[in-house]
Structures are given as C-alpha cells and as structure tokens.
Coordinates of C-alpha atoms in Angstrom, one line a residue:
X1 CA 0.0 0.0 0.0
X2 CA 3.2 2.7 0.9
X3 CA 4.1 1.7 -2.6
X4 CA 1.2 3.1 -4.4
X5 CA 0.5 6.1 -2.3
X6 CA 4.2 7.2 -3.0
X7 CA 3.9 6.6 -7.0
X8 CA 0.5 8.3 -6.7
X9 CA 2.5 11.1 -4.8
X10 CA 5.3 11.4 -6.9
X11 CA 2.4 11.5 -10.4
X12 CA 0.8 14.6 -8.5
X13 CA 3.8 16.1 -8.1
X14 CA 5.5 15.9 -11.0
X15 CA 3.6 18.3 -13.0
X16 CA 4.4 20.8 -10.3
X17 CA 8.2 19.6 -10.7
X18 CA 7.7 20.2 -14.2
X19 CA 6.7 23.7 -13.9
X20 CA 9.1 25.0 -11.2
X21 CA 11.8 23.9 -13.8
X22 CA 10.4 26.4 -16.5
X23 CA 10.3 29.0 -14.0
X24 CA 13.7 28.7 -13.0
X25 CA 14.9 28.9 -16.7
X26 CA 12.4 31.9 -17.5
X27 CA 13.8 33.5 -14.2
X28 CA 17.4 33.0 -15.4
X29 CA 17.3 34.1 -18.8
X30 CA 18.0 37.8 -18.9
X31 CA 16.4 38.2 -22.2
X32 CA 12.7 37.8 -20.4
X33 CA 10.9 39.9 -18.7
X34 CA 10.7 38.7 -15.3
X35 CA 14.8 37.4 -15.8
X36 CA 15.2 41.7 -14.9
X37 CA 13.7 41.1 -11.8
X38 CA 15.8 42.1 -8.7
X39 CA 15.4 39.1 -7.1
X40 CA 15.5 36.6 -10.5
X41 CA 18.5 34.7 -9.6
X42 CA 17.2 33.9 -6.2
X43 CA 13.7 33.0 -7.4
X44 CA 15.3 30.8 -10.2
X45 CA 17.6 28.9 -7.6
X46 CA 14.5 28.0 -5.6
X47 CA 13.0 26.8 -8.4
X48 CA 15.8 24.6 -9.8
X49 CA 16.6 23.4 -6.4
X50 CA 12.7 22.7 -5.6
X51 CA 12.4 21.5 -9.2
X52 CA 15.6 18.9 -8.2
X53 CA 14.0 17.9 -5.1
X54 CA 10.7 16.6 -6.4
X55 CA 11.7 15.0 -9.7
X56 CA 12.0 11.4 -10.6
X57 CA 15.5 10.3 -11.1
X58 CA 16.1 7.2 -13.9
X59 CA 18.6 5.2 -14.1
X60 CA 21.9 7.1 -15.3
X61 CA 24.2 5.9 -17.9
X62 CA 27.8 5.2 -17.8
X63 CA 28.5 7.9 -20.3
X64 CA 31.9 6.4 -21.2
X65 CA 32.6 7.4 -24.8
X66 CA 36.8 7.4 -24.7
X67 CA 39.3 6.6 -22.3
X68 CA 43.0 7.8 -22.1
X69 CA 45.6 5.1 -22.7
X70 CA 49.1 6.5 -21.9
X71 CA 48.4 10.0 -24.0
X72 CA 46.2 8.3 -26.9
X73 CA 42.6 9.1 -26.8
X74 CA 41.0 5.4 -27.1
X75 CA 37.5 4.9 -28.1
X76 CA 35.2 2.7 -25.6
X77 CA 32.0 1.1 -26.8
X78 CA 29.9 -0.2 -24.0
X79 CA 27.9 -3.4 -24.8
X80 CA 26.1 -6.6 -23.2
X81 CA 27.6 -10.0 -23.5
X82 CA 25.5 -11.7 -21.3
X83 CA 21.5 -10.7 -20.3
X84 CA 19.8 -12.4 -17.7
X85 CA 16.5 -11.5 -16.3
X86 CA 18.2 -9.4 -13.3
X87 CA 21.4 -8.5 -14.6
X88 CA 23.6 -8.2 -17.7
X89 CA 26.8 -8.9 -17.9
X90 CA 28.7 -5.4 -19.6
X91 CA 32.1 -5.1 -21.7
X92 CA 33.8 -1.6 -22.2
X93 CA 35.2 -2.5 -25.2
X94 CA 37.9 -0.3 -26.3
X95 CA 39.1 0.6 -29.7
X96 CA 41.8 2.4 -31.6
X97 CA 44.2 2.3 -34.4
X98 CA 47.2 2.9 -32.6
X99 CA 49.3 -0.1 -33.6
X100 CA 51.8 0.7 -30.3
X101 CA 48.7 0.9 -27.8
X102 CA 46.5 -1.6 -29.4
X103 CA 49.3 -4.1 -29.1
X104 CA 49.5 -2.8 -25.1
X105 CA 45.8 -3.1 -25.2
X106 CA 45.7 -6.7 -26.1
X107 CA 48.1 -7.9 -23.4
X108 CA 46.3 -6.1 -20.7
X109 CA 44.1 -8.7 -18.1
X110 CA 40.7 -9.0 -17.7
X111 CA 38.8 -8.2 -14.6
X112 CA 35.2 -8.0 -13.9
X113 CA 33.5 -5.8 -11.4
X114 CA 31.2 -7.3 -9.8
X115 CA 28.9 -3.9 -8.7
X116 CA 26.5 -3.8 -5.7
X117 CA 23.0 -4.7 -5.7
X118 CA 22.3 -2.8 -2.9
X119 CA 19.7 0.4 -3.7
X120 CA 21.9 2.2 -6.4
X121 CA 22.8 1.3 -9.7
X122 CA 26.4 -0.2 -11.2
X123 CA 26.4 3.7 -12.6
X124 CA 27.6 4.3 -9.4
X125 CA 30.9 3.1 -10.2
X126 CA 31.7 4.9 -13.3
X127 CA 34.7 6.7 -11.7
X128 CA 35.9 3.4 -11.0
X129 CA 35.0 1.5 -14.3
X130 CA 37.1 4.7 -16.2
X131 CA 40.4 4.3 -13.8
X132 CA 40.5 1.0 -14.4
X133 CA 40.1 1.0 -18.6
X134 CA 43.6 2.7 -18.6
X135 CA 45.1 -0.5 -18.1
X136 CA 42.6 -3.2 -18.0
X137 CA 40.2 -5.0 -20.0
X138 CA 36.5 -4.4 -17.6
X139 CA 33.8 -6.5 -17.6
X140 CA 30.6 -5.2 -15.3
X141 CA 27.5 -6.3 -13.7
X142 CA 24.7 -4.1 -14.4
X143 CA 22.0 -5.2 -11.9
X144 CA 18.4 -4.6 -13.2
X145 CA 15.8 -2.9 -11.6
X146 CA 13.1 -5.5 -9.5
X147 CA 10.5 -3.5 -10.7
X148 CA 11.2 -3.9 -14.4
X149 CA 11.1 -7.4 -14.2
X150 CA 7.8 -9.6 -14.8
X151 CA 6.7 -11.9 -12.4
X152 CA 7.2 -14.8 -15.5
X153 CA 10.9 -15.0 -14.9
X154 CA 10.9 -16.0 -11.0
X155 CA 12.5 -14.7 -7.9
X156 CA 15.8 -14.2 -7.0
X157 CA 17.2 -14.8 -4.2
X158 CA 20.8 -14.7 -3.3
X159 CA 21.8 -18.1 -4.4
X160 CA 20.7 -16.9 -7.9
X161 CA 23.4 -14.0 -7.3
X162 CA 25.9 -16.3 -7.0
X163 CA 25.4 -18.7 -9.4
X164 CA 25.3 -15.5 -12.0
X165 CA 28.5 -14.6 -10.4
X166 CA 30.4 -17.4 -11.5
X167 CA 28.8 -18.0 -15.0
X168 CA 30.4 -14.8 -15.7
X169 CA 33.6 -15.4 -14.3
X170 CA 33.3 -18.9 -16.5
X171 CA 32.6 -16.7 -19.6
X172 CA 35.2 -14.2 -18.8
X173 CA 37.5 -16.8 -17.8
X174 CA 36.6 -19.3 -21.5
X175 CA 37.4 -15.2 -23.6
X176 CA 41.1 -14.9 -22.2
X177 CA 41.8 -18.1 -20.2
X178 CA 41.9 -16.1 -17.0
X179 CA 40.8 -13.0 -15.1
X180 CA 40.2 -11.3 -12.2
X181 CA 37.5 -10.7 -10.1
X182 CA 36.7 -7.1 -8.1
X183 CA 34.0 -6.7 -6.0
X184 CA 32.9 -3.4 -4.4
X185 CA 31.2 -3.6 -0.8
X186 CA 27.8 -5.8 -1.0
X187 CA 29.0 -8.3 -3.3
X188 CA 32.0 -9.2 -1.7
X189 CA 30.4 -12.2 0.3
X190 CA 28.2 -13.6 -3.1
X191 CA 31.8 -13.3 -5.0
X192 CA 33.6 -14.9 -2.2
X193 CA 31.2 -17.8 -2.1
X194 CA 30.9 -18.0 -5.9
X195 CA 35.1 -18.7 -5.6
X196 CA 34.9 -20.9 -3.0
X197 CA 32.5 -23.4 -4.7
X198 CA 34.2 -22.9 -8.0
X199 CA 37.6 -24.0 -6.2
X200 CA 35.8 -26.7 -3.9
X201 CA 34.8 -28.7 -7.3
X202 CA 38.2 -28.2 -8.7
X203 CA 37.4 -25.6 -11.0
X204 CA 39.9 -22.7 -12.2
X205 CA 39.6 -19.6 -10.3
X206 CA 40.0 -16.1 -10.7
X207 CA 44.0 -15.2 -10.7
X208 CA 42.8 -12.8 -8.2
X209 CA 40.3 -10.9 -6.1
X210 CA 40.1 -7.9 -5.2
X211 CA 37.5 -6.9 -2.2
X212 CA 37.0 -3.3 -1.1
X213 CA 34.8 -2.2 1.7
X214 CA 32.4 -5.2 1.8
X215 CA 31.2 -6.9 5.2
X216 CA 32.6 -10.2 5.1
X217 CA 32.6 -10.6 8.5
X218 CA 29.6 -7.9 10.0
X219 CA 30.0 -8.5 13.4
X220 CA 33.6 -6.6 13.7
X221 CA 33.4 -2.7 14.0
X222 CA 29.5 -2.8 13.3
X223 CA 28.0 0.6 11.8
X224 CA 25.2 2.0 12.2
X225 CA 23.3 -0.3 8.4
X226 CA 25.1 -2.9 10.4
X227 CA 23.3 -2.5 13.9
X228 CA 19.6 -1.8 12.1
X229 CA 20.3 -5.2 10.6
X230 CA 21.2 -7.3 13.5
X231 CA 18.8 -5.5 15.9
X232 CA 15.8 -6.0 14.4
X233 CA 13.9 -9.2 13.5
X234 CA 13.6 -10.8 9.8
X235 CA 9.7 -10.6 10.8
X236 CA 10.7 -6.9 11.1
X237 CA 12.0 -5.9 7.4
X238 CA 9.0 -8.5 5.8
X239 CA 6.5 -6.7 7.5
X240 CA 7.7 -2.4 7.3
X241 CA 10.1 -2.3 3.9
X242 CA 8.5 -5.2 1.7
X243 CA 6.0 -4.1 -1.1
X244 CA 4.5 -5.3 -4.1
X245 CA 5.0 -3.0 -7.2
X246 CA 2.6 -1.5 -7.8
X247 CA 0.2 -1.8 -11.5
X248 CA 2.1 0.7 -13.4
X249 CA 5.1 -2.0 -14.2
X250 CA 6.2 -4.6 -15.8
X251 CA 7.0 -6.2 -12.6
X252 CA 3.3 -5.6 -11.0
X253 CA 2.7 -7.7 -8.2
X254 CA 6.6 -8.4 -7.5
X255 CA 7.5 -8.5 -4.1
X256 CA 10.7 -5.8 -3.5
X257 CA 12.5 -3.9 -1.0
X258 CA 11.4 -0.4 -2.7
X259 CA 14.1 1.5 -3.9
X260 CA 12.9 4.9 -2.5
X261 CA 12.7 3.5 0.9
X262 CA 16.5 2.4 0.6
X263 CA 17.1 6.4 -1.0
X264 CA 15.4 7.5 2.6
X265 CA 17.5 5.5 4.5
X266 CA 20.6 6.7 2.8
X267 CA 19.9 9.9 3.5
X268 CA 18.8 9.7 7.0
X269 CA 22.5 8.0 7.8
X270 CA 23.2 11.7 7.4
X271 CA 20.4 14.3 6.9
X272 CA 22.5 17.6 8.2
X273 CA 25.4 16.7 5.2
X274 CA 22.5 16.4 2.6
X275 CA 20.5 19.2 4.2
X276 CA 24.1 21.5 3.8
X277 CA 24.6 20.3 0.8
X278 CA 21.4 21.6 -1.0
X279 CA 21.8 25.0 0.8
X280 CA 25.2 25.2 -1.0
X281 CA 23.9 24.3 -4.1
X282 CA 21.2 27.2 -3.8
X283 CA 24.2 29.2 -3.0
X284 CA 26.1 28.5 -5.8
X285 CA 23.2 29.0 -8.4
X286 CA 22.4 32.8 -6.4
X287 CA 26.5 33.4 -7.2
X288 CA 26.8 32.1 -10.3
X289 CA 29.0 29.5 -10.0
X290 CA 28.3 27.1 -12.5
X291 CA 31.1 24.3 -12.0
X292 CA 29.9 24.2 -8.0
X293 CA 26.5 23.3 -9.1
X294 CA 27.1 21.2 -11.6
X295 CA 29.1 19.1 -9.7
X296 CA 26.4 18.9 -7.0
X297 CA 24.2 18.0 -10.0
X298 CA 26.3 15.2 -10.9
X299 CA 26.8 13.6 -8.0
X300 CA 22.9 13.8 -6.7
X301 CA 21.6 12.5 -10.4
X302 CA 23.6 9.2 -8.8
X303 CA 22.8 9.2 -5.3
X304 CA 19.0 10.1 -6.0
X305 CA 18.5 7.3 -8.6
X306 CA 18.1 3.9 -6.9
X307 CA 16.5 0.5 -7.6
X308 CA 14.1 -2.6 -6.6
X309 CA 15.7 -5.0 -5.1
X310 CA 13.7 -8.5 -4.9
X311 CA 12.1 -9.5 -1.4
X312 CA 13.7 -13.1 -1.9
X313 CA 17.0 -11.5 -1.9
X314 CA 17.3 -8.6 0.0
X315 CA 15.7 -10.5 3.1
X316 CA 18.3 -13.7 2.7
X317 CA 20.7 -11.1 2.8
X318 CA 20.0 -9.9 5.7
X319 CA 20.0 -13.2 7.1
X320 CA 22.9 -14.7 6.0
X321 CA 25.1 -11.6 6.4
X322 CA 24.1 -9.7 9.5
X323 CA 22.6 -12.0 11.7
X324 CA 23.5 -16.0 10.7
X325 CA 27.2 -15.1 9.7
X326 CA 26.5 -18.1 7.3
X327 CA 30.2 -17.1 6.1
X328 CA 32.3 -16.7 8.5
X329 CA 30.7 -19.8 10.6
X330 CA 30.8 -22.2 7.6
X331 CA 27.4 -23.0 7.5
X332 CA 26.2 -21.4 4.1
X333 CA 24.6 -23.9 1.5
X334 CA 23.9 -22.4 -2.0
X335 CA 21.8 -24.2 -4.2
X336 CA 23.2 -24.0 -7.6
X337 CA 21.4 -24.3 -11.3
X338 CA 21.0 -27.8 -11.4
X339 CA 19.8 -28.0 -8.1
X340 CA 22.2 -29.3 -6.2
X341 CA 23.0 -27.8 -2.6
X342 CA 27.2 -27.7 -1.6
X343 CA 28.7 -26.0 1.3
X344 CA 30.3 -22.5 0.9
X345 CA 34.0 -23.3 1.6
X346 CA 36.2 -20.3 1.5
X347 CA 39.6 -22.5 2.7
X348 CA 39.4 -24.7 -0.3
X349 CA 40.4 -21.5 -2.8
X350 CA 44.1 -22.0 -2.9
X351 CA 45.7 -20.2 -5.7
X352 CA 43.9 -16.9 -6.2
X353 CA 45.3 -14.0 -4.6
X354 CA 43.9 -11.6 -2.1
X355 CA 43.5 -8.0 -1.9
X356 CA 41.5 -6.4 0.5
X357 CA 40.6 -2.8 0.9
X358 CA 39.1 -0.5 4.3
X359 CA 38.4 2.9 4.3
X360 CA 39.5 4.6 7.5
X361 CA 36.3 6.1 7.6
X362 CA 34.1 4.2 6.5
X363 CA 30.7 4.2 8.3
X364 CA 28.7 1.7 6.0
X365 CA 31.6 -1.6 6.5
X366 CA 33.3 -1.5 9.7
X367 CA 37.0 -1.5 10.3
X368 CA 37.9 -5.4 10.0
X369 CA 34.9 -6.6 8.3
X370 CA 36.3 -6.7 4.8
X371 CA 40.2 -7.9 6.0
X372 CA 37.8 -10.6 7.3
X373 CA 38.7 -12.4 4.3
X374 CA 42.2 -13.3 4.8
X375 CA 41.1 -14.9 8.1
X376 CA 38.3 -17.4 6.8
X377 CA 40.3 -18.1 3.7
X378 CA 43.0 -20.8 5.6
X379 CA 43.9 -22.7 2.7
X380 CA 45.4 -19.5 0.6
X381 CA 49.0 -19.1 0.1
X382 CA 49.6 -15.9 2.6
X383 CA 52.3 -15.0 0.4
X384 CA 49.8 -13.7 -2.2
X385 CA 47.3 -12.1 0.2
X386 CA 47.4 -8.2 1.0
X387 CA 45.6 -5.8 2.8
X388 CA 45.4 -1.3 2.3
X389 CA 44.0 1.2 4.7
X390 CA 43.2 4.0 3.3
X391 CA 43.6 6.9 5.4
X392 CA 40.8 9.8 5.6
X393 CA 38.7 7.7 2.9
X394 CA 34.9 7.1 3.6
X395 CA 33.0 4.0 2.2
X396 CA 33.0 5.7 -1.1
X397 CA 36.2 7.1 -1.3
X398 CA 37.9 3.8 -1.3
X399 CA 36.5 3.2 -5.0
X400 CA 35.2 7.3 -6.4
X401 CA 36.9 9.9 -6.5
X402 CA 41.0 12.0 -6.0
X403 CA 41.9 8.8 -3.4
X404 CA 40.3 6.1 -5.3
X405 CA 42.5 7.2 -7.9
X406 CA 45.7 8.8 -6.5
X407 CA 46.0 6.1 -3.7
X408 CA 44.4 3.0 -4.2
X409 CA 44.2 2.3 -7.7
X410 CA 47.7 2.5 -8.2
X411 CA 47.9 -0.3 -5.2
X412 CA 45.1 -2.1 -7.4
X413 CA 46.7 -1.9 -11.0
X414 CA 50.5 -3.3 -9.1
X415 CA 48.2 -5.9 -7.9
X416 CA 46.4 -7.7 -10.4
X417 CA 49.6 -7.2 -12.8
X418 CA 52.1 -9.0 -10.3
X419 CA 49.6 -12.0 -11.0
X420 CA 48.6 -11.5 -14.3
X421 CA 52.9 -11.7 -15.1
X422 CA 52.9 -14.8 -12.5
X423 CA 50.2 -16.5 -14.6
X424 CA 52.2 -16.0 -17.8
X425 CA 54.8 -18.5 -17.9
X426 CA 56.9 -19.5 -20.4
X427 CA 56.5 -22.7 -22.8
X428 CA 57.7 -26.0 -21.8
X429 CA 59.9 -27.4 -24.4
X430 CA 60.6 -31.1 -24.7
X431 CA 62.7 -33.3 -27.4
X432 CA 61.3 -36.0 -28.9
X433 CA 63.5 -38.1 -31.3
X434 CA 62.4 -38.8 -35.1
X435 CA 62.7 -41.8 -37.0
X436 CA 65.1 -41.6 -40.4
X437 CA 62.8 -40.8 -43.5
X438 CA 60.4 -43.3 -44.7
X439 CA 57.1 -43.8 -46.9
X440 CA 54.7 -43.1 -44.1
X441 CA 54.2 -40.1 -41.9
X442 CA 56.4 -40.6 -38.1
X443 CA 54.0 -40.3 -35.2
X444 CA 55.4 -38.1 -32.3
X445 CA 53.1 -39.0 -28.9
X446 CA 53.3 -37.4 -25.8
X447 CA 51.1 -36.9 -22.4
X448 CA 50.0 -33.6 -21.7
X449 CA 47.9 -32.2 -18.5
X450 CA 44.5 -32.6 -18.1
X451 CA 43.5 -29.3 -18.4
X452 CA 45.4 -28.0 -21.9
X453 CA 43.3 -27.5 -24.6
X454 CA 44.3 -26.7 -28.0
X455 CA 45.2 -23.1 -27.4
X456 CA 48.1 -24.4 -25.2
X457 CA 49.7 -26.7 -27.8
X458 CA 52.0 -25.5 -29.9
X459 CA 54.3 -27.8 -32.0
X460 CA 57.0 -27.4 -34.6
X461 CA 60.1 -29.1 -36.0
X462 CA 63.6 -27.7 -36.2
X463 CA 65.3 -29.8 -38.6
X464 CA 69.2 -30.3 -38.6
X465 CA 71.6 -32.7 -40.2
X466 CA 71.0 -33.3 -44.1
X467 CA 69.1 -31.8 -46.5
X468 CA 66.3 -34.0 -47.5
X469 CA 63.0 -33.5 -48.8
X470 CA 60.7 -33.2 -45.6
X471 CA 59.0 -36.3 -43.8
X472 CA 55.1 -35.5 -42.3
X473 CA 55.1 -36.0 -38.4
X474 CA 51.5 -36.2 -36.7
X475 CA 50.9 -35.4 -33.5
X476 CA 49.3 -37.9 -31.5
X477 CA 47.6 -37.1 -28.3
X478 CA 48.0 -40.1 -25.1
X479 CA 45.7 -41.6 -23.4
X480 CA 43.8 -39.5 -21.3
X481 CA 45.0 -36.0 -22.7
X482 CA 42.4 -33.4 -24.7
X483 CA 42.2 -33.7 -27.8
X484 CA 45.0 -31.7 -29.6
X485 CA 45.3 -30.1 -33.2
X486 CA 49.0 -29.5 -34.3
X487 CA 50.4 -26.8 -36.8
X488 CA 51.8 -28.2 -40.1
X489 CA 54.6 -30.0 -38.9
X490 CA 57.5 -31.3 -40.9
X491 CA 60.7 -32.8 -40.2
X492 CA 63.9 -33.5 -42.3
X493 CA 65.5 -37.2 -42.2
X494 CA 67.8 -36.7 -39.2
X495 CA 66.2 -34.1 -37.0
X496 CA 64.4 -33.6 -34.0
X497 CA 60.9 -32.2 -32.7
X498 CA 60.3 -29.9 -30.5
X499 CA 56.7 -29.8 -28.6
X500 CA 56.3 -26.6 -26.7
X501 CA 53.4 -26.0 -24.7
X502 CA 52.2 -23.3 -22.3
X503 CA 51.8 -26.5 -19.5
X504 CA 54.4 -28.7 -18.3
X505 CA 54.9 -31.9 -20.1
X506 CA 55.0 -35.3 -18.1
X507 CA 56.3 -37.1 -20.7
X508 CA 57.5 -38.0 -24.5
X509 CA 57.3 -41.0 -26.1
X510 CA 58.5 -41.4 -29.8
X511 CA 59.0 -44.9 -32.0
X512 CA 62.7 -45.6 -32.1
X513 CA 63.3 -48.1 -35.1
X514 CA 67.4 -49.4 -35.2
X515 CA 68.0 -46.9 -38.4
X516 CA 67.0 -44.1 -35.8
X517 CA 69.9 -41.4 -35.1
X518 CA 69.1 -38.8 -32.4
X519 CA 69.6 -35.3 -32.9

C-alpha cells in the first residue's frame, strides 16, 4: 500500500516539478521579462533546487565514450555479452588504431567488477570502471531494476546472485583463459562464495580478487546499516520495507525492497550533510558558479536514482550476512542451477590472490569486516594475500573519486599485474626423437595435463643434419590427454621435434626403429 501512495505522490507532483523547472529557466534568462527582476537569480535557484528535489531520477548511464591510454585518446564502446533477467553482464570495449597501444591493449588482463546490488545502480561506479580501462580490459554487472522485471521469470534470491557470479567469471575466464574478479562492498560475500565453490569442485579460479569495503565478517566494527540489521527481526523488514510493485510496471505484483525507501535510509544516515549540501547548491546558483552546481548535479543524479531489489534477496541477505554469519561460521549452503546444494567453503580456494581494501572512515563496512577475508580463507598461500587502509577515505572514497585514484588504484593496478605476469609462464619445451625418413608419416606421442586444450599446444620441428626433402610428423595425443590439433609439422631425415606447450609436459614418447639417429 506505501508503494502506491508514493507513485500516486510522486504523479501529482510531477507536474508541479515540471513547472518549477520552467520558471527557473524563464527566471534566469536575462532576455525575459521577469529574468530583470531584482530578485531573479534567487527565485530561479529556488525553483531549480525545488524542481531537483521533487523529480523522478532514472537510471543514469555510464556515459563512457573514450578513455586515455598512456596520452592516446582510445574509443570505448559499451555493450552486453550476457543478459539475464536481473542483470547483464557489460564489456567496455575499447578501440583504436594505434598499432603501439593496441598491441598494449591486447596484453592487458581481464577483470570483472562485480557492482553492488544494494539500492543504487552499477552507474555508481563509473569513476571506477574509467580508472580501471587505462590499463585493464573491464567486464561489469549491471544489476536490473526488480521492478522492471515480470513476475514470469521467477525470484531471485541470493543463491541466484551467485550462481550469475560465476557464469560470468566462467565466460570471462573461457574469452582470455583467465581473469580477475573485483567486488565493491555488497557483493563481496556472493563473490567470495561464488570462488569458493568454484575452487571446492576443482574448477579454475580467478587469478585474483580484489575486495573493497564489503562486510565479510559484520560482526567486527558494526555501523550504524550494520546495527539496524542485527537489531531488528527478519519478521521486522517483511513486515515495514516489503511491497509489491505496484500496476504501473512490468513487474506488477513483485514482491521488493522499494528502492525509495532504501534512498530514505541513505539519507537519513546523514540528513544535516545532505541538508548542507542543497543550501550550497542554492548558494552556488544565487552566485553564479556554474562548476559548484554542476558538480552537485552530478553527484545527486547518482545518489537520487536507486532501484528494486527482490524481497527473496534482500531478506536472505540480511539473514545470512548480518545475523547467521553463514560465512564466516561455515554454514552457508547455495543451491546452484541444477539443483544441487554444496557448502560454501572459502579454505578450499588456494591459488587466487587476495586483496583487500578498508576505508579509515568508512561508516557503512566497519573496520575489520572486509580484511575478514584473509582470516576465513585458511587454505590460501599468505604470500599472495594483501591488505590497504586507506587513510581519511569514507565508504565511497575507497573506489570514487582523487583517493580512489591517487591512492588505491595504483595499489590495485601493481596488484592484479604482479599476478597476471605470474600466470604468464613461459613454454615448456621437450625433445622427442624422429625416426630416419620413410614412406609413411612418423608419429610423435606425448602426455599432456589434463586441463590443456588446443590453445596451449604448440608444436614445430627444427630440422638439422642433411638436406632432405621433408617427412610428415603427426601429432598424437595419449591416453587420457584433450584432444590436440598441431600446426603443419615437418621434419627432415635426421632431425628432432620440438613440442612446446604453455603447461608442463609429463612425458614423451616417440617410435625408435634401429636406423633411428638422435639429434
């Protein structure tokens, strides 16, 4: 019922919105008649800043259209790879034609963001999505708006978050072979667990993860969204923040945590900053200072425009996180796509490394809760585990913003680029001995690990000793290796082969006939 008496609210109102914003233009044009009023530029900032107050605010876009690349303007084009009901998966995609920096470009790792799903949209971390395109290929999850979504395609609940987690770190992964995973506050614990299983059944996981300002463990150094959660009931948030949407949607009849409930609460967290912060901006359109106001523009367009998020999920959420500690306790089960329930086991990940990142300020994820990680996570080489404080930053300074970028992303970049080089080793190279020229093509076998695939397999012949006219080799996989496609491979009569392949090689095997001569 709140639901529709705030849409019918906000429909009588907006004509009134609509209104004041023609009176503050009319006001501030000098060219008009009432623009020579003696008081116009005050009556025309408490229009705008009335007219800003009472608006609807959409969803924003990311706006990135090119990105700087070491002095060359590069051109980003923003698209989805992967749409699910409540999220898409989003590529920056960057162009240029550069040959120096597009050969930098291709060498650069992957990582995907994983945004929150916590009241605003992924928009909220364009600042950090642009940072991170100087150097980086960046993948995104866009979350979608609960509202917008029709009944038709189900619930979602938080198991569904991670299972969508690590599809996309699977498709991301199958694109370059590896990547690496950075999740900003919420997500942390949906990412960690989404690692954890993928490492429990033996899959490969992200080089590394990088997890800044999220409550991985909520009981340390609770805040204030910390205490609301633990202090009140489940009963509680089903029965005072849980609506259905209302007819007006394409998700009518959806059960969600309304998104301008979750704007209130943001803003009561601090209501004199927001309260100041509007007085300036009226301030600043009086004196005429344009940049002032429009940053304050740009940074409320954000903070005003917030989503749905599904009943199913927000309230298993609050369960699990704030007052089970499923996590950190080791007693979270997520069911995954086909149904089958496993254990969230965060000391099974082994080779990904750590990063975790705490604003010294931050009043939405306590001091400890994030560095949490290193704790629970027994089974990881400590060697590639690291934690930054970041001093003076608030919850969004760690990721927006001068510090963001002067202070940790440099910490970040050093990071994932240490293990990005460590991942890039070089080519095993083994000798296998060819048999003197005959009718028939040689055969060349040898055992390779499990998990090669063609890409890894590389094979070519240096030929020495006399000039002949070339003998075929094939390359023949062993038992119980992938299947393998060779180059065009020839040898000369008395020569030798070399396999190369980006995985070691257990062992080589080659016919050896009595006319054989080794090279």
């Amino acid at each position: 019922m709140l639901y529709k008496l705030y849409e019918t609210q906000r429909s009588l109102m907006e004509p009134f919105t609509d209104l004041a914003q023609s009176a503050a233009k009319i006001y501030s044009n000098p060219l008009s008649l009432l623009g020579k009023h003696p008081m116009a530029q005050r009556i025309s900032a408490g229009y705008d800043l009335l007219h800003r107050l009472g608006k609807d605010y959409e969803k924003p876009e990311f706006g990135l259209r090119t990105v700087d690349v070491n002095g060359v303007e590069v051109a980003v084009h923003e698209r989805v790879e992967i749409k699910k009901p409540f999220c898409e998966l989003r590529r920056f995609k960057r162009f240029t034609d550069d040959v120096e920096t597009l050969t930098q470009l291709k060498g650069q790792p992957a990582v995907l963001i994983v945004a929150p799903l916590s009241g605003h949209y992924a928009t909220l971390l364009r600042d950090t999505v642009k940072t991170m395109l100087k150097d980086h290929k960046v993948y995104i999850t866009d979350w979608t708006n609960a509202r917008l979504v029709p009944t038709s395609e189900g619930d979602f609940h938080l198991d569904d978050y991670v299972n969508y987690v690590q599809e996309f770190i699977r498709h991301v992964q199958g694109r370059y072979g590896n990547c690496h995973v950075m999740s900003v506050c919420q997500p942390t614990v949906p990412v960690l667990a989404a690692v954890s299983l993928m490492a429990s059944r033996g899959e490969t996981t992200p080089l590394s993860m990088v997890m800044m300002g999220g409550p991985i463990d909520a009981r340390k150094s609770p805040t204030a969204v910390n205490n609301l959660a633990m202090n009140k009931s489940l009963e509680w948030f089903q029965n005072n923040v849980i609506f259905r949407v209302p007819t007006r949607f394409p998700g009518a009849g959806r059960k969600v945590y309304p998104g301008f409930l979750q704007h209130s609460g943001f803003v009561a967290m601090n209501p004199s900053n927001h309260a100041r912060s509007h007085y300036d901006y009226f301030q600043d359109l009086v004196k005429g200072d344009g940049a002032s106001a429009d940053a304050h523009r740009k940074f409320y367009d954000e903070y005003n425009a917030v989503l749905d998020m599904d009943a199913n999920y927000y309230l298993e959420t609050i369960a699990t996180v704030f007052q089970e500690f499923n996590l950190v306790k080791g007693t979270w089960n997520v069911k995954g796509v086909d149904g089958q329930v496993e254990r969230v086991r965060p000391q099974d990940i082994k080779t990904t490394a750590m990063l975790s990142v705490e604003g010294e300020l931050d009043d939405i994820s306590g001091a400890g809760q994030t560095r949490a990680v290193h704790e629970i996570c027994s089974g990881a080489d400590k060697a590639k585990q690291q934690h930054i404080e970041v001093e003076g930053a608030g919850h969004y300074g760690i990721f927006a913003g001068r510090r963001w970028r002067e202070v940790v992303y440099p910490q970040v970049k050093a990071f994932i680029h240490t293990y990005q080089a460590t991942a890039a080793k070089p080519a095993a190279v083994v000798q296998a001995d060819v048999p003197s020229p005959q009718a028939e093509p040689q055969t060349v076998a040898f055992v390779l690990p499990e998990p090669a695939t063609q890409a890894d397999i590389h094979v070519e012949v240096i030929t020495t000793g006399v000039e002949t006219p070339p003998v075929p080799v094939a390359v023949e996989q062993a038992v119980k290796a992938p299947p393998v496609k060779a180059k065009a491979v020839t040898a000369s009569t008395q020569g030798s082969a070399l396999v190369s392949a980006t995985k070691p090689v257990r062992k080589t095997t080659a016919p050896k006939p009595s006319t054989q001569r080794k090279g």
